Coordinates of N, CA and C and ligand atoms in Angstrom, one line a residue:
M1 N 12.0 -38.4 -12.2 CA 10.7 -37.3 -11.3 C 9.3 -36.7 -11.6
R2 N 9.0 -36.8 -10.9 CA 7.4 -36.6 -12.0 C 7.4 -35.7 -13.3
P3 N 6.4 -36.1 -14.3 CA 6.8 -34.4 -14.9 C 5.7 -32.9 -15.4
L4 N 6.5 -32.2 -15.8 CA 6.0 -31.0 -15.1 C 4.5 -31.2 -15.6
P5 N 3.2 -30.0 -15.5 CA 2.1 -30.2 -15.6 C 2.1 -30.4 -16.9
R6 N 1.3 -30.5 -17.8 CA 1.0 -30.5 -18.9 C 0.8 -28.6 -19.7
L7 N 0.9 -28.0 -18.8 CA 0.7 -26.1 -18.8 C 1.8 -26.0 -19.4
Y8 N 3.1 -26.8 -18.8 CA 4.2 -26.3 -19.4 C 4.6 -27.0 -20.0
R9 N 4.1 -27.6 -20.6 CA 4.3 -28.6 -22.1 C 3.6 -29.1 -23.5
D10 N 3.0 -29.2 -22.9 CA 1.3 -29.3 -24.1 C 1.0 -28.0 -24.6
F11 N 1.3 -26.4 -23.3 CA 0.1 -25.6 -23.7 C 1.4 -24.1 -23.1
A12 N 2.6 -24.7 -23.0 CA 3.2 -23.5 -22.2 C 2.7 -21.8 -23.0
E13 N 2.8 -21.9 -24.5 CA 2.5 -20.8 -25.1 C 1.2 -20.1 -25.4
W14 N 0.4 -21.1 -24.7 CA -0.6 -20.3 -24.3 C -1.0 -19.5 -22.3
W15 N 0.2 -19.4 -22.1 CA 1.0 -19.3 -21.0 C 0.0 -17.4 -20.5
P16 N 1.0 -16.5 -21.5 CA 0.6 -15.7 -21.3 C -0.6 -15.0 -21.6
L17 N -2.4 -15.5 -21.9 CA -3.4 -15.7 -22.2 C -3.8 -16.5 -20.5
L18 N -3.0 -17.6 -20.0 CA -3.5 -17.4 -18.6 C -3.5 -16.6 -17.4
S19 N -1.8 -16.0 -17.2 CA -1.1 -15.1 -16.6 C -0.7 -13.9 -17.1
A20 N -1.4 -12.9 -16.9 CA -0.5 -11.9 -18.3 C 0.2 -11.0 -17.3
P21 N 1.2 -11.2 -17.9 CA 2.3 -9.9 -17.6 C 1.9 -8.7 -16.6
E22 N 0.8 -8.0 -16.7 CA 0.3 -6.8 -15.9 C 0.0 -6.8 -14.8
E23 N -0.3 -8.5 -14.6 CA -1.2 -8.0 -13.4 C 0.4 -8.7 -12.0
Y24 N 0.5 -9.6 -12.5 CA 2.6 -9.5 -11.8 C 3.3 -7.8 -11.1
A25 N 2.8 -6.2 -11.9 CA 3.4 -5.7 -11.9 C 3.0 -5.6 -10.4
D26 N 2.0 -5.1 -8.9 CA 2.0 -4.8 -7.1 C 3.2 -5.6 -7.3
E27 N 2.9 -7.4 -7.8 CA 4.3 -7.9 -6.8 C 5.5 -8.3 -7.0
A28 N 5.5 -7.8 -8.1 CA 7.2 -7.5 -8.8 C 7.5 -6.0 -8.5
A29 N 7.2 -5.1 -8.1 CA 7.6 -4.2 -7.3 C 7.6 -4.7 -5.2
E30 N 6.7 -4.7 -4.4 CA 7.5 -5.5 -3.5 C 8.4 -6.8 -2.9
Y31 N 8.8 -6.8 -4.9 CA 9.4 -8.2 -4.3 C 11.4 -7.5 -4.6
T32 N 11.8 -6.9 -6.1 CA 12.2 -5.6 -6.0 C 12.4 -5.0 -4.6
R33 N 11.1 -4.0 -4.1 CA 11.9 -3.5 -2.9 C 12.6 -4.2 -1.6
L34 N 11.8 -5.7 -1.5 CA 12.2 -6.6 -0.5 C 14.4 -6.8 -0.8
I35 N 13.8 -7.0 -2.0 CA 15.8 -7.1 -2.5 C 16.5 -5.7 -2.0
L36 N 16.3 -4.9 -2.3 CA 16.6 -3.8 -2.6 C 17.1 -3.3 -1.0
E37 N 16.0 -3.3 0.2 CA 16.7 -2.9 1.4 C 17.4 -4.0 1.8
T38 N 17.4 -5.4 1.6 CA 18.1 -6.1 2.3 C 19.6 -6.1 1.5
V39 N 19.7 -5.7 0.6 CA 21.7 -5.8 -0.4 C 21.1 -4.3 -1.2
P40 N 20.9 -3.0 -0.6 CA 20.8 -2.3 -1.3 C 21.9 -1.7 -2.4
D41 N 22.9 -2.4 -3.1 CA 23.6 -2.6 -4.1 C 22.9 -3.6 -5.2
A42 N 22.1 -4.5 -4.9 CA 21.8 -5.4 -6.1 C 21.8 -5.2 -7.0
R43 N 22.5 -5.8 -8.4 CA 21.8 -5.8 -9.7 C 22.0 -6.9 -10.3
E44 N 22.9 -7.8 -10.4 CA 22.1 -9.1 -10.6 C 21.5 -10.1 -10.4
V45 N 20.7 -10.9 -10.6 CA 19.7 -11.8 -10.6 C 19.1 -13.0 -10.7
L46 N 19.7 -13.7 -9.9 CA 19.3 -15.1 -10.7 C 17.5 -14.8 -10.4
E47 N 16.5 -15.4 -11.0 CA 15.3 -16.2 -10.8 C 15.5 -18.0 -11.3
L48 N 14.7 -18.8 -10.7 CA 14.7 -20.1 -11.1 C 13.0 -20.3 -10.3
G49 N 13.5 -21.1 -12.3 CA 12.1 -20.8 -12.3 C 11.1 -19.8 -12.2
S50 N 11.7 -19.3 -13.4 CA 11.2 -18.5 -14.2 C 9.5 -18.4 -14.8
G51 N 9.1 -19.5 -15.4 CA 8.2 -19.0 -16.1 C 8.2 -18.7 -17.3
G52 N 7.2 -18.1 -17.7 CA 6.6 -17.4 -19.0 C 7.4 -15.8 -18.5
G53 N 8.2 -15.4 -17.5 CA 8.6 -14.5 -17.1 C 7.8 -13.3 -17.1
N54 N 6.9 -13.5 -16.1 CA 5.9 -12.8 -16.1 C 7.0 -11.4 -15.0
N55 N 6.8 -11.8 -13.3 CA 7.6 -11.0 -12.3 C 8.8 -10.2 -12.9
A56 N 9.6 -11.2 -13.9 CA 10.8 -10.6 -14.9 C 10.6 -9.9 -15.5
S57 N 9.5 -9.2 -16.5 CA 9.2 -8.3 -17.3 C 8.9 -7.1 -16.4
H58 N 9.1 -6.8 -15.4 CA 8.6 -5.9 -14.1 C 10.3 -5.3 -13.3
M59 N 10.4 -6.2 -13.1 CA 11.7 -6.7 -12.2 C 13.4 -6.6 -12.6
K60 N 12.9 -6.4 -14.4 CA 14.2 -6.3 -15.3 C 14.3 -4.7 -15.0
A61 N 13.4 -4.1 -14.7 CA 13.7 -2.6 -15.5 C 14.6 -2.0 -13.1
S62 N 15.1 -2.9 -12.7 CA 16.4 -2.9 -11.5 C 17.2 -3.5 -11.6
F63 N 16.8 -4.5 -12.3 CA 17.8 -5.8 -12.1 C 17.9 -6.4 -13.2
E64 N 20.0 -7.2 -13.4 CA 20.3 -7.5 -14.3 C 19.8 -9.7 -14.0
L65 N 18.8 -9.6 -15.5 CA 18.1 -10.9 -14.4 C 18.7 -12.2 -15.4
T66 N 18.6 -13.3 -14.6 CA 19.0 -15.0 -14.9 C 18.3 -15.2 -15.3
L67 N 17.5 -15.6 -15.6 CA 16.5 -16.8 -16.2 C 16.2 -18.1 -16.4
V68 N 15.9 -18.9 -14.6 CA 16.6 -20.3 -15.1 C 15.0 -21.6 -15.6
D69 N 14.6 -21.5 -16.1 CA 13.0 -23.3 -16.2 C 13.7 -24.5 -16.2
L70 N 12.4 -24.9 -16.0 CA 12.9 -26.6 -16.8 C 12.2 -26.9 -17.7
S71 N 11.6 -25.2 -18.5 CA 11.0 -25.8 -19.7 C 10.7 -25.5 -20.9
P72 N 11.3 -25.9 -22.0 CA 11.6 -25.0 -23.4 C 10.8 -24.4 -23.8
G73 N 9.7 -24.9 -23.1 CA 8.1 -23.8 -24.0 C 8.1 -23.0 -23.1
M74 N 7.6 -22.5 -21.7 CA 8.4 -21.4 -21.1 C 9.7 -21.0 -21.3
L75 N 10.3 -21.4 -20.7 CA 11.6 -20.4 -21.9 C 11.5 -19.4 -23.1
E76 N 10.4 -19.9 -23.8 CA 10.6 -19.0 -24.6 C 10.0 -17.9 -25.0
V77 N 8.5 -18.7 -24.4 CA 7.7 -17.9 -24.1 C 8.8 -16.6 -23.4
S78 N 9.0 -16.7 -22.3 CA 10.0 -15.5 -21.6 C 10.8 -15.0 -22.4
R79 N 11.4 -15.6 -24.0 CA 12.3 -15.2 -24.1 C 12.0 -13.6 -25.5
R80 N 10.8 -13.9 -25.2 CA 9.5 -13.5 -26.5 C 9.5 -12.0 -25.6
L81 N 9.1 -12.5 -24.5 CA 8.8 -10.8 -23.3 C 9.8 -10.1 -23.1
N82 N 10.4 -10.6 -23.0 CA 12.4 -10.0 -22.0 C 13.3 -10.9 -22.5
P83 N 12.5 -10.8 -23.8 CA 14.9 -10.5 -24.2 C 15.8 -10.2 -24.1
E84 N 16.2 -9.5 -23.2 CA 16.6 -8.4 -22.9 C 17.6 -9.5 -21.4
C85 N 17.2 -10.5 -21.6 CA 17.8 -11.4 -20.1 C 18.6 -12.2 -20.1
E86 N 19.2 -13.2 -20.3 CA 19.9 -14.5 -19.7 C 18.3 -15.7 -20.1
H87 N 18.2 -16.6 -20.0 CA 17.9 -17.9 -20.3 C 18.8 -18.7 -19.9
V88 N 18.5 -19.0 -19.1 CA 19.1 -21.3 -19.4 C 17.9 -22.0 -18.8
Q89 N 18.1 -23.3 -19.7 CA 17.2 -24.6 -19.2 C 17.5 -25.2 -18.3
G90 N 17.4 -25.0 -16.7 CA 17.8 -25.7 -15.8 C 16.9 -27.0 -15.1
D91 N 17.2 -26.8 -14.1 CA 16.3 -28.0 -12.9 C 16.6 -26.8 -11.7
M92 N 15.6 -26.4 -10.9 CA 16.1 -25.4 -10.1 C 17.0 -26.0 -8.5
R93 N 16.9 -28.3 -8.9 CA 17.8 -28.8 -7.2 C 19.1 -28.5 -8.2
S94 N 19.1 -28.7 -9.0 CA 20.4 -29.6 -9.4 C 21.3 -28.4 -10.3
V95 N 21.2 -27.1 -10.9 CA 22.0 -26.4 -12.2 C 22.5 -25.9 -11.4
R96 N 23.6 -26.0 -11.8 CA 25.0 -24.7 -11.0 C 25.8 -24.2 -12.1
L97 N 25.3 -22.0 -12.1 CA 25.9 -21.9 -13.3 C 27.0 -21.4 -12.9
G98 N 28.1 -22.0 -11.6 CA 29.3 -21.9 -12.0 C 29.8 -20.0 -11.4
R99 N 28.9 -19.1 -11.0 CA 28.6 -17.9 -10.5 C 28.0 -17.8 -9.5
T100 N 28.0 -16.6 -9.6 CA 27.3 -16.0 -8.4 C 26.0 -14.8 -8.8
F101 N 25.0 -14.7 -7.8 CA 24.5 -13.2 -8.0 C 24.0 -12.5 -6.9
D102 N 23.6 -11.3 -6.9 CA 23.9 -9.9 -6.0 C 22.1 -11.0 -4.9
A103 N 21.7 -11.3 -5.8 CA 20.0 -11.9 -5.0 C 19.8 -12.8 -5.4
V104 N 19.3 -14.7 -5.1 CA 19.0 -15.2 -5.6 C 16.9 -15.6 -5.7
F105 N 16.1 -15.1 -6.1 CA 14.1 -15.3 -6.4 C 14.0 -16.8 -7.3
V106 N 13.1 -17.0 -6.0 CA 12.4 -18.6 -6.1 C 11.2 -17.9 -5.8
H107 N 9.5 -17.9 -7.1 CA 8.4 -17.4 -7.1 C 7.6 -18.7 -6.7
D108 N 6.5 -18.9 -7.2 CA 5.4 -19.8 -6.9 C 6.2 -21.1 -7.9
A109 N 7.3 -21.3 -8.8 CA 7.5 -22.5 -9.1 C 8.1 -22.7 -8.5
I110 N 8.4 -23.0 -7.2 CA 8.9 -23.9 -5.6 C 7.6 -24.5 -5.9
A111 N 6.7 -24.4 -6.2 CA 5.3 -25.2 -5.7 C 5.4 -26.7 -5.5
Y112 N 6.7 -26.2 -6.8 CA 6.4 -27.5 -7.6 C 7.6 -28.5 -6.9
M113 N 8.6 -28.7 -5.4 CA 9.1 -29.2 -4.6 C 7.7 -29.5 -3.6
T114 N 7.7 -31.0 -4.1 CA 7.1 -32.1 -3.2 C 6.7 -33.0 -1.4
T115 N 8.0 -32.7 -2.3 CA 9.1 -33.5 -1.2 C 10.2 -32.2 0.1
E116 N 10.0 -32.7 1.7 CA 10.9 -32.1 2.0 C 13.0 -31.7 0.9
E117 N 13.3 -32.7 0.9 CA 14.1 -33.5 0.4 C 15.0 -32.5 -0.7
D118 N 13.4 -31.8 -1.7 CA 13.6 -31.4 -2.9 C 13.4 -30.4 -2.7
L119 N 11.9 -29.3 -1.6 CA 12.1 -28.2 -1.0 C 14.6 -28.1 -1.1
R120 N 14.9 -29.1 -0.4 CA 16.0 -28.3 0.4 C 17.6 -28.4 -0.2
T121 N 17.0 -29.1 -1.9 CA 17.6 -29.1 -3.1 C 17.3 -27.2 -3.2
V122 N 16.8 -27.1 -4.0 CA 16.7 -26.0 -3.8 C 17.7 -24.5 -2.7
F123 N 16.9 -24.0 -1.8 CA 17.7 -23.7 -0.7 C 19.0 -23.7 -1.5
A124 N 20.5 -25.0 -0.7 CA 21.4 -25.4 -1.2 C 21.6 -25.1 -2.9
T125 N 20.5 -24.8 -4.1 CA 21.0 -23.9 -5.3 C 21.3 -22.9 -5.1
A126 N 20.3 -23.0 -4.3 CA 20.1 -21.1 -4.0 C 21.5 -20.4 -3.2
F127 N 21.7 -21.1 -2.5 CA 22.6 -21.1 -1.3 C 24.2 -20.7 -2.2
E128 N 24.7 -21.9 -2.6 CA 25.3 -21.6 -4.1 C 25.2 -20.9 -5.1
H129 N 23.8 -19.8 -5.4 CA 24.6 -18.8 -6.6 C 24.2 -17.6 -5.6
T130 N 24.0 -17.2 -3.8 CA 24.5 -16.2 -3.4 C 26.1 -16.0 -3.1
R131 N 26.0 -14.9 -3.0 CA 27.4 -13.7 -3.2 C 27.2 -14.1 -1.5
P132 N 28.9 -14.0 -0.7 CA 28.6 -13.2 0.1 C 28.2 -11.7 0.5
G133 N 26.9 -11.9 0.6 CA 26.6 -10.1 1.6 C 25.2 -9.9 0.6
G134 N 25.1 -11.7 0.0 CA 23.6 -11.3 -0.9 C 22.4 -12.6 -0.4
A135 N 21.9 -12.2 -1.0 CA 20.1 -12.9 0.1 C 20.1 -13.6 -1.6
A136 N 19.0 -14.7 -0.3 CA 17.5 -15.2 -1.1 C 16.2 -14.8 -0.7
L137 N 15.4 -14.6 -1.6 CA 13.6 -14.2 -1.4 C 12.7 -15.4 -1.9
L138 N 11.6 -16.4 -1.5 CA 11.5 -17.6 -1.6 C 10.6 -16.9 -1.4
V139 N 8.8 -17.2 -2.1 CA 8.0 -16.9 -1.9 C 7.3 -17.8 -2.5
P140 N 6.5 -19.2 -1.6 CA 5.8 -20.0 -1.8 C 4.0 -19.6 -1.7
D141 N 3.1 -20.3 -2.4 CA 2.0 -20.0 -2.8 C 1.0 -19.6 -1.5
A142 N 2.0 -20.8 -0.1 CA 1.0 -21.3 0.7 C 1.7 -22.0 1.8
V143 N 1.6 -21.7 3.1 CA 2.8 -22.0 4.1 C 1.4 -23.4 4.2
T144 N 1.7 -24.9 5.8 CA 0.6 -25.3 6.6 C 0.1 -24.2 6.7
E145 N 0.2 -23.5 7.9 CA -0.5 -22.9 8.1 C -1.5 -22.0 7.3
T146 N -1.6 -21.5 6.5 CA -2.1 -20.4 5.6 C -3.4 -20.6 4.3
F147 N -2.6 -23.3 4.5 CA -3.4 -22.9 3.4 C -5.8 -23.7 3.6
E148 N -5.8 -22.2 2.2 CA -6.8 -22.9 2.4 C -7.4 -23.2 1.1
P149 N -8.4 -24.4 1.1 CA -8.7 -24.7 -0.6 C -9.6 -23.8 -1.5
T150 N -9.3 -23.2 -2.4 CA -9.8 -22.3 -3.0 C -9.9 -22.6 -4.4
T151 N -10.8 -21.9 -5.1 CA -10.8 -22.1 -6.6 C -10.8 -20.3 -7.4
D152 N -10.5 -21.1 -8.0 CA -10.2 -19.5 -9.1 C -10.8 -19.1 -10.1
H153 N -10.9 -18.6 -11.0 CA -11.3 -18.4 -12.7 C -10.5 -17.1 -13.3
G154 N -10.5 -17.4 -14.2 CA -9.7 -16.0 -15.5 C -9.5 -16.5 -16.8
G155 N -9.0 -15.5 -17.5 CA -8.0 -15.9 -18.4 C -7.7 -14.6 -18.9
H156 N -7.4 -15.1 -21.0 CA -7.7 -13.6 -21.5 C -8.0 -14.0 -23.4
D157 N -8.2 -12.7 -23.5 CA -8.1 -13.2 -25.0 C -6.6 -12.6 -26.0
G158 N -7.0 -13.3 -26.6 CA -6.2 -13.0 -28.0 C -6.0 -12.1 -28.9
E159 N -5.1 -12.3 -30.5 CA -5.7 -11.7 -31.2 C -6.3 -12.8 -32.2
D160 N -5.7 -13.7 -31.7 CA -6.8 -14.6 -32.8 C -7.1 -15.7 -31.6
R161 N -7.2 -15.4 -30.9 CA -7.6 -17.5 -29.9 C -7.7 -16.5 -28.2
A162 N -8.6 -17.9 -27.8 CA -8.7 -17.0 -26.5 C -9.0 -18.1 -26.2
L163 N -8.9 -17.7 -23.7 CA -8.2 -18.8 -23.1 C -9.4 -18.4 -22.2
R164 N -9.9 -19.4 -21.1 CA -10.6 -18.6 -20.0 C -10.4 -20.9 -18.4
Y165 N -9.5 -20.7 -17.9 CA -9.7 -21.7 -17.1 C -10.5 -21.5 -15.6
L166 N -10.5 -22.8 -15.0 CA -10.9 -22.5 -14.0 C -9.9 -23.9 -13.1
E167 N -9.7 -22.8 -11.7 CA -8.9 -23.9 -10.6 C -8.8 -23.6 -9.5
W168 N -8.4 -25.5 -9.1 CA -9.5 -25.9 -7.6 C -8.4 -26.1 -6.9
T169 N -7.7 -25.6 -5.7 CA -6.8 -25.7 -5.3 C -7.7 -26.7 -3.9
W170 N -6.4 -28.7 -3.1 CA -7.9 -28.8 -2.7 C -5.8 -29.8 -1.8
D171 N -7.1 -30.5 -0.4 CA -5.6 -31.2 -0.2 C -6.7 -31.8 0.4
P172 N -6.2 -33.6 -0.5 CA -6.8 -34.8 -0.1 C -6.5 -35.5 0.9
D173 N -4.9 -34.7 1.8 CA -4.9 -36.0 2.8 C -4.2 -34.9 3.1
P174 N -5.1 -34.6 5.0 CA -3.4 -32.9 5.0 C -2.9 -33.0 5.7
V175 N -2.1 -35.1 5.3 CA -0.9 -35.7 7.2 C 0.3 -35.2 5.8
D176 N -0.1 -35.9 4.6 CA 1.5 -35.1 4.1 C 1.5 -34.1 3.2
T177 N 3.1 -33.7 2.4 CA 3.7 -32.6 2.4 C 2.8 -32.0 0.9
T178 N 2.3 -32.9 1.0 CA 1.4 -32.1 -0.9 C -0.3 -31.8 -0.8
V179 N -0.2 -30.8 -2.3 CA -2.0 -30.5 -2.5 C -2.7 -30.7 -3.8
R180 N -3.8 -31.1 -4.3 CA -3.8 -30.6 -5.6 C -4.5 -29.7 -5.7
M181 N -4.0 -28.6 -7.2 CA -4.5 -28.2 -8.0 C -4.9 -28.0 -9.2
D182 N -6.5 -28.5 -9.7 CA -6.1 -29.1 -10.8 C -7.0 -28.3 -11.4
L183 N -6.5 -27.6 -13.0 CA -6.4 -26.5 -13.2 C -7.1 -27.3 -15.0
T184 N -8.7 -26.8 -15.0 CA -9.5 -26.7 -16.8 C -9.1 -25.8 -17.6
Y185 N -9.2 -25.5 -18.5 CA -9.0 -25.5 -19.4 C -9.5 -25.0 -20.1
V186 N -10.6 -23.5 -20.5 CA -11.3 -23.6 -21.6 C -10.8 -23.5 -23.1
F187 N -10.0 -23.6 -24.5 CA -9.1 -23.3 -25.3 C -9.4 -22.5 -26.8
H188 N -10.0 -21.6 -26.4 CA -11.2 -21.1 -28.1 C -10.0 -21.4 -28.9
E189 N -9.2 -22.2 -30.4 CA -8.1 -22.0 -31.1 C -8.8 -20.5 -31.9
P190 N -7.3 -20.6 -33.0 CA -7.4 -20.0 -34.1 C -8.4 -20.5 -35.8
D191 N -8.5 -21.5 -35.0 CA -9.8 -22.2 -36.5 C -11.0 -21.9 -35.8
G192 N -11.3 -21.1 -34.5 CA -13.2 -21.6 -33.8 C -13.3 -22.5 -33.2
S193 N -11.7 -22.8 -33.2 CA -12.8 -25.0 -32.4 C -12.4 -24.0 -30.8
V194 N -13.7 -24.8 -30.2 CA -13.6 -25.2 -29.1 C -13.5 -26.3 -28.1
H195 N -12.3 -26.5 -27.6 CA -11.9 -27.7 -26.1 C -11.3 -27.5 -24.7
T196 N -11.5 -29.2 -23.6 CA -11.6 -28.5 -23.0 C -10.2 -29.7 -22.7
E197 N -9.4 -29.0 -21.9 CA -8.5 -30.0 -21.0 C -8.1 -30.2 -19.3
L198 N -8.3 -31.1 -18.3 CA -8.2 -31.1 -17.4 C -6.7 -31.2 -17.7
D199 N -5.5 -31.3 -16.1 CA -4.0 -30.8 -15.9 C -4.3 -30.2 -14.5
E200 N -3.6 -32.0 -14.2 CA -3.5 -31.5 -12.8 C -2.2 -32.0 -12.1
H201 N -2.4 -30.7 -11.5 CA -0.7 -30.3 -10.7 C 0.0 -30.7 -8.9
L202 N 0.5 -31.3 -8.8 CA 1.1 -31.7 -7.3 C 1.7 -30.6 -7.3
C203 N 1.1 -30.3 -6.0 CA 2.0 -28.6 -5.7 C 2.4 -29.6 -3.8
G204 N 3.4 -28.8 -3.3 CA 3.8 -29.0 -2.3 C 3.7 -27.9 -0.9
L205 N 3.4 -28.9 0.3 CA 2.9 -27.8 0.9 C 4.0 -27.8 2.4
F206 N 4.6 -27.0 3.0 CA 5.3 -27.1 3.9 C 5.0 -26.7 5.2
P207 N 5.4 -26.0 6.4 CA 4.7 -25.3 7.5 C 6.4 -24.4 7.8
R208 N 6.5 -23.6 8.0 CA 6.9 -21.9 7.9 C 8.4 -22.9 8.8
A209 N 8.6 -22.6 10.0 CA 9.3 -23.1 10.7 C 10.0 -24.8 10.3
G210 N 9.6 -25.0 9.4 CA 10.0 -26.1 8.1 C 11.3 -25.5 7.2
W211 N 10.7 -24.2 6.6 CA 11.0 -23.1 5.8 C 12.3 -22.7 6.3
I212 N 12.1 -21.8 7.2 CA 12.9 -21.4 7.9 C 14.4 -22.7 8.1
R213 N 14.4 -23.2 8.6 CA 15.1 -24.4 9.3 C 15.7 -24.7 7.6
G214 N 15.3 -24.9 7.3 CA 15.7 -25.9 5.5 C 16.6 -24.7 5.2
I215 N 16.0 -23.5 4.9 CA 17.2 -22.1 4.3 C 18.3 -21.7 5.8
E216 N 18.0 -22.1 7.0 CA 19.8 -22.4 7.6 C 20.6 -22.7 7.7
D217 N 19.8 -24.6 7.1 CA 20.4 -25.2 7.2 C 21.3 -25.6 6.0
A218 N 21.1 -24.6 4.5 CA 21.3 -23.8 3.8 C 22.8 -23.5 4.0
G219 N 23.3 -22.8 4.6 CA 24.2 -21.9 5.0 C 23.3 -20.7 5.4
F220 N 22.0 -20.1 5.0 CA 22.3 -19.0 4.7 C 21.2 -17.7 6.6
E221 N 21.7 -16.5 6.0 CA 21.5 -16.1 8.8 C 20.0 -15.2 7.3
R222 N 20.3 -14.5 9.1 CA 18.8 -13.7 9.2 C 18.1 -14.6 8.4
V223 N 18.2 -15.5 8.9 CA 16.3 -16.4 7.8 C 14.9 -15.6 8.5
R224 N 14.1 -14.8 7.6 CA 13.0 -14.9 8.8 C 11.8 -14.5 7.6
M225 N 10.4 -14.2 8.1 CA 9.4 -14.6 6.7 C 9.3 -13.3 7.2
V226 N 8.8 -12.5 5.4 CA 8.1 -10.9 5.8 C 6.8 -11.4 4.9
A227 N 6.2 -10.6 5.2 CA 4.7 -10.1 4.7 C 5.1 -9.7 3.1
L228 N 3.8 -10.0 2.7 CA 3.4 -10.0 1.5 C 2.1 -9.2 1.7
T229 N 2.6 -7.6 1.1 CA 0.8 -7.0 1.0 C 0.1 -6.9 -1.0
G230 N -0.7 -6.2 -0.1 CA -1.1 -5.7 -2.2 C -0.7 -6.5 -3.0
D231 N -1.1 -8.3 -3.5 CA -1.9 -8.5 -3.6 C -3.0 -9.3 -3.5
E232 N -3.9 -9.1 -3.8 CA -5.2 -9.9 -3.8 C -5.2 -11.6 -4.3
R233 N -4.7 -11.6 -6.1 CA -4.5 -13.2 -6.0 C -3.3 -13.6 -5.9
R234 N -3.1 -13.8 -5.2 CA -1.9 -14.8 -4.2 C -2.5 -15.0 -3.4
I235 N -2.8 -16.2 -3.4 CA -3.4 -17.1 -2.4 C -2.4 -16.9 -0.8
G236 N -0.5 -16.9 -1.0 CA -0.1 -17.2 -0.1 C 0.7 -15.5 0.3
S237 N 0.8 -14.7 1.1 CA 1.0 -14.0 1.8 C 2.5 -13.5 2.6
E238 N 3.2 -14.4 2.4 CA 4.7 -14.6 3.3 C 5.4 -14.8 2.4
G239 N 6.8 -14.1 2.4 CA 7.7 -15.0 1.7 C 9.2 -15.2 2.7
F240 N 10.3 -16.0 2.2 CA 10.5 -16.5 3.7 C 12.1 -15.5 2.6
L241 N 13.8 -14.8 3.8 CA 13.6 -14.5 2.8 C 15.4 -14.5 3.9
G242 N 16.4 -14.7 3.3 CA 18.0 -15.1 4.0 C 19.1 -14.5 3.2
V243 N 20.3 -14.2 4.2 CA 21.7 -13.5 3.5 C 22.2 -14.5 4.0
R244 N 23.6 -13.9 2.8 CA 24.4 -15.0 3.2 C 25.6 -14.5 3.6
A245 N 26.3 -14.7 5.1 CA 27.3 -13.6 5.3 C 28.4 -13.9 4.2
D246 N 28.8 -11.8 5.1 CA 30.1 -12.1 3.8 C 31.3 -12.6 4.1
Ligands
SAM1 C1 3.2 -21.0 -12.4 S1 5.2 -20.7 -13.7 C2 5.8 -19.8 -12.8 C3 5.6 -18.0 -13.9 C4 6.2 -16.7 -12.9 N1 6.2 -17.2 -11.5 C5 6.1 -15.8 -13.7 O1 6.3 -14.9 -13.2 O2 6.4 -16.1 -14.9 C6 6.0 -21.9 -12.3 C7 7.1 -22.8 -13.6 O3 7.9 -23.8 -12.7 C8 8.7 -24.2 -13.7 N2 9.5 -24.9 -13.0 C9 8.4 -26.6 -12.2 N3 9.7 -27.3 -11.4 C10 11.0 -27.0 -12.3 C11 12.2 -27.1 -11.4 N4 12.6 -28.2 -10.9 N5 13.8 -26.5 -12.0 C12 12.5 -25.0 -12.3 N6 11.6 -24.8 -13.1 C13 10.9 -25.8 -12.5 C14 7.9 -25.0 -14.5 O4 8.1 -25.0 -15.7 C15 6.8 -23.4 -14.7 O5 7.5 -23.1 -16.0

């Protein structure tokens, strides 16, 4: 397997300065609403690829969250932010917790699935962990139909350090199922020194029909695309919802 981007290995502790939890309030409210509209009594929710726990920091007000991520460093960041949530190290393609949840949520981390086969293993993981009558909500950054090359920049000041980044997403080969997100970070270290790093993220890009077919093939029913509103920061504006039959 391709190693995780350096952001989630060498620079995980810098995550909150790249992407601050406050920025996720609007979208987390929308994911919460979609889950509760579909499963009104939803209480226990599993998030696959929960990263630094930014969505979780808002969604935990409505749900009891179990958070799975591959990166020990990102789990550590999330544990500090969300000490009341259960954290588990695991790969979203293969993790099996031996229990089910009212809902399974997968956010932008699914971008790291670069083949249809990998994507389908995540759908299978989601199905295995969804109780009968429960639902899965999957929210990719982009689908083939809406993808556009973009640049973005941002970052924050911490108490003793600061970070700024430039993010450039582009598609070297429009025929395959991947795009590149090249990130350059400028680190202001606590000792006053400044350095930059380049980090290449290889991300998957799949058409809507592939998402819907794959989620159905995993066993979900009433699979549909849901339009997302109210978050200009995100590249994508849609998610996919499926229900596990009672
Ligand atoms: C952009 S971050 C997620 C941020 C998250 N949405 C939040 O609210 O903080 C992407 C995460 O995907 C995780 N990831 C990548 N591949 C994974 C895999 N195969 N299984 C589990 N986590 C994975 C990375 O470790 C990283 O923490």
